[in-house]
CSV table of C-alpha atoms in Angstrom, one decimal:
chain,number,residue,atom,x,y,z
A,296,MET,CA,97.5,86.9,112.4
A,297,ARG,CA,96.2,90.8,113.5
A,298,GLU,CA,97.5,92.0,117.3
A,299,ASP,CA,92.9,92.2,118.2
A,300,PHE,CA,93.4,88.3,118.3
A,301,LEU,CA,96.1,88.9,121.1
A,302,TYR,CA,94.2,91.5,122.9
A,303,TYR,CA,90.9,88.8,122.5
A,304,ILE,CA,93.9,86.2,124.5
A,305,TRP,CA,94.6,88.2,127.1
A,306,ALA,CA,91.6,89.7,127.8
A,307,PHE,CA,89.3,86.5,128.1
A,308,ARG,CA,92.4,84.3,129.4
A,309,LYS,CA,92.6,81.8,126.4
A,310,TYR,CA,95.8,81.0,126.9
A,311,HIS,CA,97.3,77.8,128.9
A,312,SER,CA,98.4,79.8,132.6
A,313,SER,CA,99.4,77.6,134.6
A,314,GLY,CA,103.2,77.8,135.0
A,315,LEU,CA,103.4,81.1,133.0
A,316,LYS,CA,107.1,82.1,133.1
A,317,CYS,CA,108.7,85.4,131.3
A,318,ALA,CA,111.4,85.7,128.7
A,319,SER,CA,113.6,86.0,131.1
A,320,GLY,CA,112.4,82.7,133.0
A,321,GLU,CA,110.8,84.4,136.3
A,322,SER,CA,107.5,83.3,136.4
A,323,VAL,CA,104.6,85.0,136.2
A,324,VAL,CA,100.6,85.1,137.5
A,325,VAL,CA,97.8,87.6,136.2
A,326,LEU,CA,95.9,88.6,138.7
A,327,ASN,CA,93.7,91.3,136.8
A,328,PRO,CA,94.5,91.1,133.3
A,329,GLY,CA,93.4,95.4,133.1
A,330,ARG,CA,91.2,97.3,131.2
A,331,ARG,CA,91.5,97.8,127.7
A,332,ASN,CA,92.6,101.2,126.4
A,333,ASP,CA,90.6,101.9,122.8
A,334,SER,CA,92.7,105.7,122.3
A,335,SER,CA,96.5,106.2,122.8
A,336,GLY,CA,98.6,104.4,125.4
A,337,PRO,CA,99.2,101.3,126.2
A,338,ASP,CA,97.1,98.6,125.1
A,339,PHE,CA,95.5,97.7,128.7
A,340,PHE,CA,95.5,99.9,131.7
A,341,ASN,CA,95.7,98.9,135.7
A,342,ALA,CA,96.6,95.7,135.4
A,343,LYS,CA,98.0,93.5,138.3
A,344,ILE,CA,100.7,90.9,137.8
A,345,GLN,CA,102.6,89.0,139.9
A,346,ILE,CA,106.2,88.5,138.2
A,347,GLY,CA,108.5,87.0,140.3
A,348,GLU,CA,108.1,87.9,144.0
A,349,GLN,CA,106.7,91.7,142.6
A,350,LEU,CA,103.3,92.2,142.7
A,351,TRP,CA,103.6,94.8,139.7
A,352,ALA,CA,100.3,97.3,138.6
A,353,GLY,CA,100.4,99.5,135.7
A,354,ASN,CA,100.0,98.9,132.4
A,355,VAL,CA,100.5,96.1,129.1
A,356,GLU,CA,101.5,96.8,126.0
A,357,MET,CA,100.9,94.1,123.3
A,358,HIS,CA,102.4,93.3,120.0
A,359,LEU,CA,102.2,91.0,117.4
A,360,ARG,CA,106.8,90.2,117.6
A,361,SER,CA,108.7,92.5,120.5
A,362,SER,CA,110.8,94.8,118.1
A,363,ASP,CA,107.3,96.6,116.9
A,364,TRP,CA,107.9,98.7,120.6
A,365,TYR,CA,110.3,100.3,118.4
A,366,TRP,CA,108.5,99.7,114.5
A,367,HIS,CA,106.2,102.1,116.7
A,368,GLN,CA,108.3,104.4,118.6
A,369,HIS,CA,107.4,103.6,122.0
A,370,GLU,CA,111.1,103.8,123.2
A,371,LYS,CA,110.8,107.9,122.6
A,372,ASP,CA,106.8,108.2,124.6
A,373,PRO,CA,107.6,108.0,128.2
A,374,ASN,CA,103.5,107.4,128.4
A,375,TYR,CA,104.9,103.9,128.2
A,376,ASP,CA,107.4,103.6,131.0
A,377,SER,CA,104.5,102.9,132.3
A,378,VAL,CA,104.3,99.6,131.2
A,379,ILE,CA,104.5,96.4,133.7
A,380,LEU,CA,104.5,93.8,130.9
A,381,HIS,CA,104.9,93.4,127.5
A,382,VAL,CA,103.2,90.8,125.8
A,383,VAL,CA,103.9,89.3,122.2
A,384,TRP,CA,103.6,86.1,120.1
A,385,GLU,CA,106.5,86.8,119.5
A,386,HIS,CA,109.6,87.7,121.0
A,387,ASP,CA,112.4,88.6,119.0
A,388,ALA,CA,113.9,91.7,121.1
A,389,GLU,CA,114.5,93.0,124.4
A,390,VAL,CA,112.2,96.4,124.9
A,391,PHE,CA,113.9,99.0,127.7
A,392,ARG,CA,112.4,101.8,129.7
A,393,SER,CA,113.6,105.1,129.7
A,394,ASP,CA,115.8,104.3,132.6
A,395,ASN,CA,117.3,101.5,130.6
A,396,SER,CA,115.5,98.9,132.7
A,397,ILE,CA,114.3,96.0,131.1
A,398,ILE,CA,110.1,95.3,130.7
A,399,PRO,CA,109.4,92.0,131.3
A,400,THR,CA,107.7,90.4,128.1
A,401,LEU,CA,106.1,87.1,127.8
A,402,ASN,CA,105.6,85.1,124.5
A,403,LEU,CA,102.1,83.6,124.4
A,404,LYS,CA,103.0,81.8,120.9
A,405,GLY,CA,102.7,78.3,122.7
A,406,LEU,CA,100.7,78.8,124.5
A,407,VAL,CA,97.2,79.0,122.8
A,408,SER,CA,95.5,75.7,122.1
A,409,GLU,CA,95.5,74.6,118.5
A,410,GLU,CA,91.3,74.8,119.3
A,411,VAL,CA,91.7,78.3,120.0
A,412,LEU,CA,93.7,79.2,116.6
A,413,ARG,CA,91.9,76.9,114.7
A,414,ASN,CA,88.4,78.7,115.1
A,415,TYR,CA,90.7,81.7,114.9
A,416,LYS,CA,90.9,81.5,111.3
A,417,ASP,CA,88.1,79.7,110.1
A,418,LEU,CA,86.7,83.5,111.5
A,419,LEU,CA,89.2,85.8,110.2
A,420,GLU,CA,91.5,84.1,107.9
A,421,THR,CA,88.9,81.6,105.8
A,422,PRO,CA,87.5,84.0,102.2
A,423,HIS,CA,83.6,83.6,103.0
A,424,LEU,CA,81.1,85.6,100.1
A,425,ARG,CA,79.1,87.6,103.1
A,426,ILE,CA,80.4,87.9,106.4
A,427,ASN,CA,82.7,86.3,107.9
A,428,CYS,CA,80.6,83.8,110.4
A,429,GLU,CA,78.2,82.9,107.4
A,430,ASN,CA,78.5,79.3,107.9
A,431,ASP,CA,77.8,79.3,111.1
A,432,PHE,CA,75.0,82.5,111.5
A,433,PRO,CA,72.0,80.1,110.6
A,434,ASP,CA,73.1,77.9,114.2
A,435,PHE,CA,72.6,81.1,116.5
A,436,SER,CA,70.0,81.0,119.2
A,437,GLU,CA,67.2,83.3,119.7
A,438,PHE,CA,68.6,84.3,123.5
A,439,ASP,CA,72.1,84.9,122.3
A,440,LEU,CA,70.8,87.1,118.2
A,441,ASN,CA,68.0,89.2,120.5
A,442,HIS,CA,70.2,89.9,123.8
A,443,TRP,CA,73.2,91.3,121.1
A,444,MET,CA,71.0,92.8,118.8
A,445,GLU,CA,69.7,94.7,121.5
A,446,ARG,CA,72.8,96.3,122.7
A,447,LEU,CA,74.2,96.8,118.7
A,448,PHE,CA,70.6,98.6,118.6
A,449,PHE,CA,71.4,100.8,121.5
A,450,GLU,CA,75.0,101.2,120.4
A,451,ARG,CA,73.8,102.9,116.7
A,452,LEU,CA,71.8,104.9,118.7
A,453,GLU,CA,74.6,105.9,121.1
A,454,SER,CA,76.6,106.7,118.3
A,455,LYS,CA,74.3,108.9,116.9
A,456,SER,CA,73.9,111.0,119.9
A,457,SER,CA,76.9,112.5,119.3
A,458,ALA,CA,75.9,114.2,115.9
A,459,ILE,CA,72.6,115.4,117.8
A,460,PHE,CA,74.8,116.7,121.0
A,461,GLN,CA,77.4,118.5,118.2
A,462,LEU,CA,73.9,120.3,116.6
A,463,LEU,CA,72.7,121.5,119.7
A,464,ASN,CA,75.3,122.7,121.3
A,465,SER,CA,75.7,124.7,118.4
A,466,SER,CA,72.2,125.7,117.7
A,467,GLU,CA,72.3,126.9,121.7
A,468,ALA,CA,70.6,123.7,123.3
A,469,ASN,CA,67.3,124.8,120.6
A,470,TRP,CA,65.5,121.2,120.1
A,471,GLU,CA,63.3,122.5,117.3
A,472,ALA,CA,66.2,123.6,115.6
A,473,VAL,CA,68.2,120.6,115.8
A,474,LEU,CA,64.6,118.8,114.3
A,475,PHE,CA,64.8,121.2,111.2
A,476,GLN,CA,68.6,120.0,110.8
A,477,MET,CA,67.8,116.6,111.0
A,478,LEU,CA,64.5,117.1,109.0
A,479,LEU,CA,65.9,118.5,106.2
A,480,LYS,CA,68.6,115.8,105.8
A,481,ASN,CA,66.6,113.3,105.8
A,482,PHE,CA,63.1,115.0,103.6
A,483,GLY,CA,66.7,114.6,101.1
A,484,LEU,CA,67.0,110.9,101.5
A,485,ASN,CA,70.4,109.8,99.9
A,486,VAL,CA,70.2,111.3,97.1
A,487,ASN,CA,70.3,114.9,98.3
A,488,GLY,CA,71.2,114.8,102.0
A,489,GLU,CA,73.8,116.7,102.2
A,490,ALA,CA,72.4,119.4,99.6
A,491,PHE,CA,69.7,120.2,101.8
A,492,ALA,CA,71.6,120.3,105.2
A,493,ASN,CA,73.4,123.0,103.8
A,494,ILE,CA,70.4,124.6,103.7
A,495,GLY,CA,70.2,124.5,107.0
A,496,GLN,CA,73.7,126.0,107.8
A,497,ASN,CA,73.8,128.6,106.1
A,498,ILE,CA,70.3,130.3,107.7
A,499,SER,CA,69.1,130.7,111.5
A,500,PHE,CA,66.2,129.1,112.7
A,501,LYS,CA,65.1,131.8,114.5
A,502,ILE,CA,64.2,132.8,110.4
A,503,ILE,CA,63.0,129.2,109.7
A,504,GLN,CA,60.1,130.7,112.4
A,505,LYS,CA,59.8,134.0,112.1
A,506,VAL,CA,59.0,132.6,108.5
A,507,ALA,CA,56.8,130.3,108.5
A,508,SER,CA,53.4,131.7,109.8
A,509,GLU,CA,52.9,132.5,105.4
A,510,LYS,CA,53.4,129.3,104.0
A,511,GLY,CA,53.9,131.0,100.3
A,512,ASN,CA,57.8,133.0,101.7
A,513,LEU,CA,58.8,130.1,103.4
A,514,GLU,CA,58.7,127.8,100.4
A,515,ALA,CA,60.7,130.9,98.8
A,516,LEU,CA,63.5,131.2,101.6
A,517,LEU,CA,63.7,127.4,101.4
A,518,LEU,CA,63.9,127.3,97.6
A,519,GLY,CA,65.5,130.0,96.9
A,520,LEU,CA,68.3,128.7,99.4
A,521,SER,CA,68.6,125.7,97.6
A,522,GLY,CA,69.0,127.6,94.3
A,523,LEU,CA,65.8,125.8,93.0
A,524,ILE,CA,63.3,128.7,91.5
A,525,LYS,CA,64.0,128.2,88.1
A,526,GLY,CA,61.7,129.8,85.0
A,527,GLU,CA,59.7,132.3,84.0
A,528,ASN,CA,56.2,131.8,84.8
A,529,ALA,CA,54.2,133.2,87.4
A,530,TYR,CA,54.5,131.4,90.3
A,531,ALA,CA,58.4,131.6,89.9
A,532,LEU,CA,58.6,134.6,89.6
A,533,ASP,CA,55.9,135.3,92.9
A,534,LEU,CA,58.9,132.9,95.0
A,535,ARG,CA,61.9,135.0,93.6
A,536,LYS,CA,59.7,138.8,94.4
A,537,ARG,CA,59.1,136.9,97.9
A,538,PHE,CA,62.8,135.6,97.9
A,539,ASN,CA,64.7,138.4,97.4
A,540,TYR,CA,62.6,140.4,100.0
A,541,LEU,CA,63.8,137.5,102.2
A,542,LYS,CA,67.0,138.1,101.9
A,543,HIS,CA,66.9,142.4,102.3
A,544,LYS,CA,64.8,141.9,105.0
A,545,PHE,CA,67.3,139.4,107.3
A,546,ARG,CA,70.5,140.6,105.4
A,547,LEU,CA,71.2,137.1,104.2
A,548,GLU,CA,74.2,136.9,102.7
A,549,GLU,CA,75.3,135.3,99.8
A,550,ALA,CA,76.5,131.4,100.5
A,551,VAL,CA,77.9,128.4,98.5
A,552,VAL,CA,74.7,126.3,97.3
A,553,ILE,CA,75.0,122.6,96.8
A,554,PRO,CA,72.9,121.7,93.7
A,555,PRO,CA,70.4,119.5,94.6
A,556,LYS,CA,69.8,116.5,92.3
A,557,PHE,CA,66.6,115.2,90.4
A,558,PHE,CA,68.6,112.1,88.4
A,559,ARG,CA,67.3,109.0,89.1
A,560,LEU,CA,64.5,110.3,91.4
A,561,ARG,CA,60.6,109.4,91.2
A,562,PRO,CA,58.8,112.8,90.7
A,563,ASP,CA,57.6,111.7,94.2
A,564,ASN,CA,61.0,112.0,95.9
A,565,PHE,CA,62.4,115.6,93.7
A,566,PRO,CA,63.7,118.1,95.6
A,567,THR,CA,61.3,120.6,94.8
A,568,ILE,CA,58.5,118.4,95.9
A,569,ARG,CA,60.5,117.4,99.4
A,570,LEU,CA,61.2,121.1,100.2
A,571,ALA,CA,57.1,122.7,99.7
A,572,GLN,CA,56.1,119.6,102.1
A,573,LEU,CA,58.8,120.9,104.6
A,574,ALA,CA,57.4,124.2,104.0
A,575,THR,CA,53.7,122.7,104.8
A,576,LEU,CA,54.8,120.9,107.7
A,577,TYR,CA,56.6,124.3,109.7
A,578,SER,CA,53.8,126.7,107.9
A,579,GLU,CA,51.3,124.5,110.4
A,580,ARG,CA,53.4,123.2,112.7
A,581,PRO,CA,55.4,126.0,114.7
A,582,GLN,CA,56.6,123.8,118.1
A,583,LEU,CA,57.0,120.1,115.6
A,584,PHE,CA,59.1,119.3,118.6
A,585,SER,CA,57.2,119.5,121.4
A,586,GLU,CA,54.7,117.7,119.7
A,587,ILE,CA,56.7,114.6,118.3
A,588,LYS,CA,58.2,115.1,122.6
A,589,GLU,CA,54.6,114.0,123.2
A,590,ALA,CA,53.1,111.5,120.9
A,591,LYS,CA,52.6,108.3,122.6
A,592,ASN,CA,53.2,105.6,119.2
A,593,SER,CA,53.6,105.7,115.8
A,594,GLU,CA,50.5,106.7,114.9
A,595,ALA,CA,50.8,109.7,117.5
A,596,ILE,CA,53.5,110.2,114.8
A,597,ARG,CA,52.2,109.6,111.7
A,598,ARG,CA,48.9,112.0,111.7
A,599,ILE,CA,51.6,114.9,113.2
A,600,PHE,CA,53.0,114.7,109.4
A,601,LYS,CA,50.2,114.4,107.4
A,602,ILE,CA,50.5,117.6,105.6
A,603,GLU,CA,49.2,118.5,101.7
A,604,VAL,CA,51.8,120.7,99.2
A,605,SER,CA,50.1,124.1,98.0
A,606,GLU,CA,48.2,124.7,95.8
A,607,TYR,CA,51.2,124.9,93.2
A,608,TRP,CA,52.5,121.7,93.3
A,609,GLN,CA,49.4,119.4,93.9
A,610,SER,CA,50.0,119.9,90.3
A,611,HIS,CA,53.7,120.7,89.1
A,612,TYR,CA,56.9,118.2,89.9
A,613,THR,CA,59.2,121.6,88.9
A,614,PHE,CA,58.7,124.9,87.5
A,615,GLY,CA,56.4,124.7,84.6
A,616,THR,CA,55.3,121.8,83.3
A,617,LYS,CA,51.8,121.0,84.2
A,618,HIS,CA,50.2,117.8,85.6
A,619,PRO,CA,46.6,117.0,86.5
A,620,PRO,CA,46.1,117.5,90.2
A,621,ARG,CA,47.3,114.9,92.5
A,622,LYS,CA,47.9,114.7,96.5
A,623,LYS,CA,51.6,114.6,97.8
A,624,GLY,CA,51.1,114.6,101.5
A,625,LEU,CA,53.9,112.3,103.3
A,626,SER,CA,53.3,108.7,102.3
A,627,LYS,CA,53.5,106.0,105.3
A,628,ASP,CA,56.7,104.2,104.3
A,629,PHE,CA,58.6,107.8,104.4
A,630,ILE,CA,57.1,108.8,107.5
A,631,ASP,CA,58.7,105.8,109.3
A,632,LEU,CA,61.7,106.7,108.0
A,633,LEU,CA,61.4,109.6,109.5
A,634,ILE,CA,60.6,107.4,112.4
A,635,ILE,CA,63.3,105.9,112.4
A,636,ASN,CA,66.4,108.0,111.2
A,637,THR,CA,65.5,111.0,112.8
A,638,ILE,CA,62.5,110.4,116.1
A,639,VAL,CA,63.7,107.3,117.9
A,640,PRO,CA,67.8,109.1,117.6
A,641,LEU,CA,65.8,112.6,119.1
A,642,ARG,CA,64.2,111.0,121.6
A,643,PHE,CA,67.5,108.8,123.0
A,644,ALA,CA,69.3,111.6,122.7
A,645,TRP,CA,67.0,114.1,124.4
A,646,SER,CA,66.3,111.4,126.8
A,647,ARG,CA,70.6,110.9,127.4
A,648,TYR,CA,70.2,114.5,127.8
A,649,TYR,CA,68.3,114.9,130.7
A,650,GLY,CA,68.8,111.2,132.3
A,651,THR,CA,65.7,109.9,131.5
A,652,ASP,CA,65.3,106.5,130.3
A,653,GLN,CA,63.2,106.3,127.5
A,654,HIS,CA,65.1,102.3,126.6
A,655,GLU,CA,61.3,101.2,126.6
A,656,ASP,CA,59.2,103.1,124.6
A,657,ILE,CA,61.7,103.6,122.4
A,658,ILE,CA,62.0,99.9,121.3
A,659,GLN,CA,58.5,99.9,121.8
A,660,LEU,CA,57.9,102.6,119.2
A,661,ILE,CA,60.2,101.3,116.6
A,662,ALA,CA,59.5,97.8,116.9
A,663,ALA,CA,55.7,98.6,116.2
A,664,LEU,CA,57.6,99.6,112.2
A,665,SER,CA,58.0,97.1,109.7
A,666,SER,CA,61.9,96.2,109.3
A,667,GLU,CA,64.0,97.7,106.3
A,668,LYS,CA,64.6,96.3,102.9
A,669,ASN,CA,68.3,96.5,101.7
A,670,SER,CA,71.2,94.9,100.2
A,671,ALA,CA,73.1,94.3,104.0
A,672,ILE,CA,69.6,93.5,105.3
A,673,THR,CA,68.9,90.7,102.2
A,674,ILE,CA,72.1,88.8,103.7
A,675,PHE,CA,71.1,88.5,107.0
A,676,GLU,CA,67.3,86.8,105.6
A,677,GLU,CA,69.4,85.0,103.4
A,678,LEU,CA,71.0,83.5,106.6
A,679,LYS,CA,68.4,83.5,108.6
A,680,PRO,CA,65.1,84.1,107.3
A,681,GLY,CA,62.6,85.8,109.7
A,682,ILE,CA,65.7,87.5,111.6
A,683,SER,CA,64.5,91.3,110.9
A,684,LYS,CA,61.1,91.2,111.0
A,685,THR,CA,60.6,95.0,112.2
A,686,ALA,CA,62.4,98.7,112.4
A,687,PHE,CA,64.0,97.4,115.7
A,688,ASP,CA,65.7,94.5,114.2
A,689,SER,CA,66.7,95.5,110.4
A,690,GLN,CA,68.3,99.1,112.8
A,691,ALA,CA,70.7,96.3,114.9
A,692,LEU,CA,71.3,94.6,111.4
A,693,LEU,CA,72.4,97.5,110.0
A,694,GLN,CA,75.2,98.4,113.2
A,695,LEU,CA,76.5,94.7,112.9
A,696,LYS,CA,77.0,94.5,109.3
A,697,LYS,CA,78.4,98.1,108.9
A,698,ASN,CA,80.7,98.1,112.0
A,699,TYR,CA,81.4,94.4,112.9
A,700,CYS,CA,81.3,92.1,110.0
A,701,ASP,CA,82.2,94.9,107.4
A,702,LYS,CA,85.4,95.9,109.4
A,703,ASN,CA,86.2,92.5,110.5
A,704,ARG,CA,85.3,93.2,113.8
A,705,CYS,CA,83.9,89.6,115.2
A,706,LEU,CA,86.7,89.7,118.3
A,707,GLN,CA,84.7,92.8,119.8
A,708,CYS,CA,81.4,91.0,118.8
A,709,GLU,CA,79.2,89.4,120.9
A,710,LEU,CA,78.3,86.8,118.4
A,711,GLY,CA,82.3,86.4,116.8
A,712,SER,CA,83.5,85.5,120.3
A,713,LYS,CA,81.0,82.2,121.3
A,714,LEU,CA,82.4,81.5,118.0
A,715,LEU,CA,85.9,81.5,119.5
A,716,ASN,CA,85.2,80.3,122.2
A,717,ARG,CA,84.1,76.9,121.4
A,718,SER,CA,87.0,75.8,122.9
A,719,LYS,CA,87.4,74.0,126.9
A,720,GLU,CA,88.3,76.5,129.0
A,721,TYR,CA,92.0,76.7,130.5
A,722,HIS,CA,94.1,77.2,133.6
C-alpha cells in the first residue's frame, strides 16, 4: 500500500466514520479533514477535529506506520508540533511533540471496506500492459472523459506557462523575444530542439531585430552561431564573411555550441533548412508576435507562416551538394505543430499575464487542428477508438499519460477516483 492511498481515504472519507476512536480510546469526530499540502510540512492543513471533548484546529500527518514519524525525523522538525492528529494504517509506536505531549493517533486499518481495498488493488497493485485502468477505460462515459480532458488540457498549459514566464522575466517582458526563443526550440523539433535553443541563449533578441532587415545577414548569424557554416563554396564563404563581420560589430563572445544533428532526419528537417526558414520568417515578419496575437484562427496563422527559403537553399540541403530546385516552405503539418507547441501556450500565458479570459478562443484554435499521432495517443485510441479527434484531445491525453498514468497517480486522476468510488458510502 502507498501513502497516497491514505490521503485519498482521508480526504474523501472512505472509512467507517461512526464511533471513531483514537489509539488512546478517545472519540474522534472529523469535522473538516483539511486541505492537502503538496509541499514540505504536514500532509493536511487547517483540519477541524473533535477529540474527546476538545475541539482542535490544526494539521494532520499521515503514515503507513506510526513509527515512520521517526523514520522521517519529524520529531526534530518544529513544523510538526502543530499536528493535532496522526493518521496511520498501522499503529506501532507512540509519537510525541517537542513538549513531550502525545499526538493522538487514528488507525485506519479495519475501518476501510473490502470493496474499496479491492478497487485499489485492482487499479494500482495488479500488473497491466499499458495503463492501470485499461480494462475499465473503454467504459468511461463521454461526460466523464470530456470534463477531465478539458481540465487536463489547461493543466498542461499551466505547466508550460511556468517556463514561458521564466523566459519573459529574463527578456525584460519582451513577448517578441519569448516567441523567438520558443520558435527556435520548436523549429529544432525533438532532435535539435536543445541545440537551437542554445542559439537563443547566446545572443540578445535585440541583435536579431537589428539584423533581420537583411535576410542574408540573419541567415549567416543563425547558421554561424550553430556552427553549421561548412565548406569553401561561394555561398558558405559569403555567409562566413557576414558572420565574422556581425561578430565583430556586435562584439559577440565565443560561446559553447551544441552541434545540431543531421542523422536520421529527413532532408526537409535538416538544421540548415530549418534555420534558413526561420531567418526568412523574421526578415519578412519583424513584428511576428503582434501578428500572431491578432490572428483569429488557424488559417490566419498558417498564412503568417507561409514563407520560402532563400534561393540557395531551394537547391541545397547542405553546403555544396546541389539538387534540382524545389520549394521548401513550412508544411501545414509543421505549422500546426508550431501552433500546438508554441502559439497556443504563448497565447494562454499572455492571457494569464494580462488577466484576460481566452479559454474559449484557445479551445477553438486547437480544436480546429487534427490529433497528433504518437505511441501515447495510440494506446488510448486502441482502448477507446475515436477518443482523439483533434489536437485538443491529443494534448489532454498526453498530459494524462505523462503526468498521471506513467507516474501511477491514479488517486489524483478523476477517472481513477471514479473507479475507486465504485462502492457505497460509509457513515
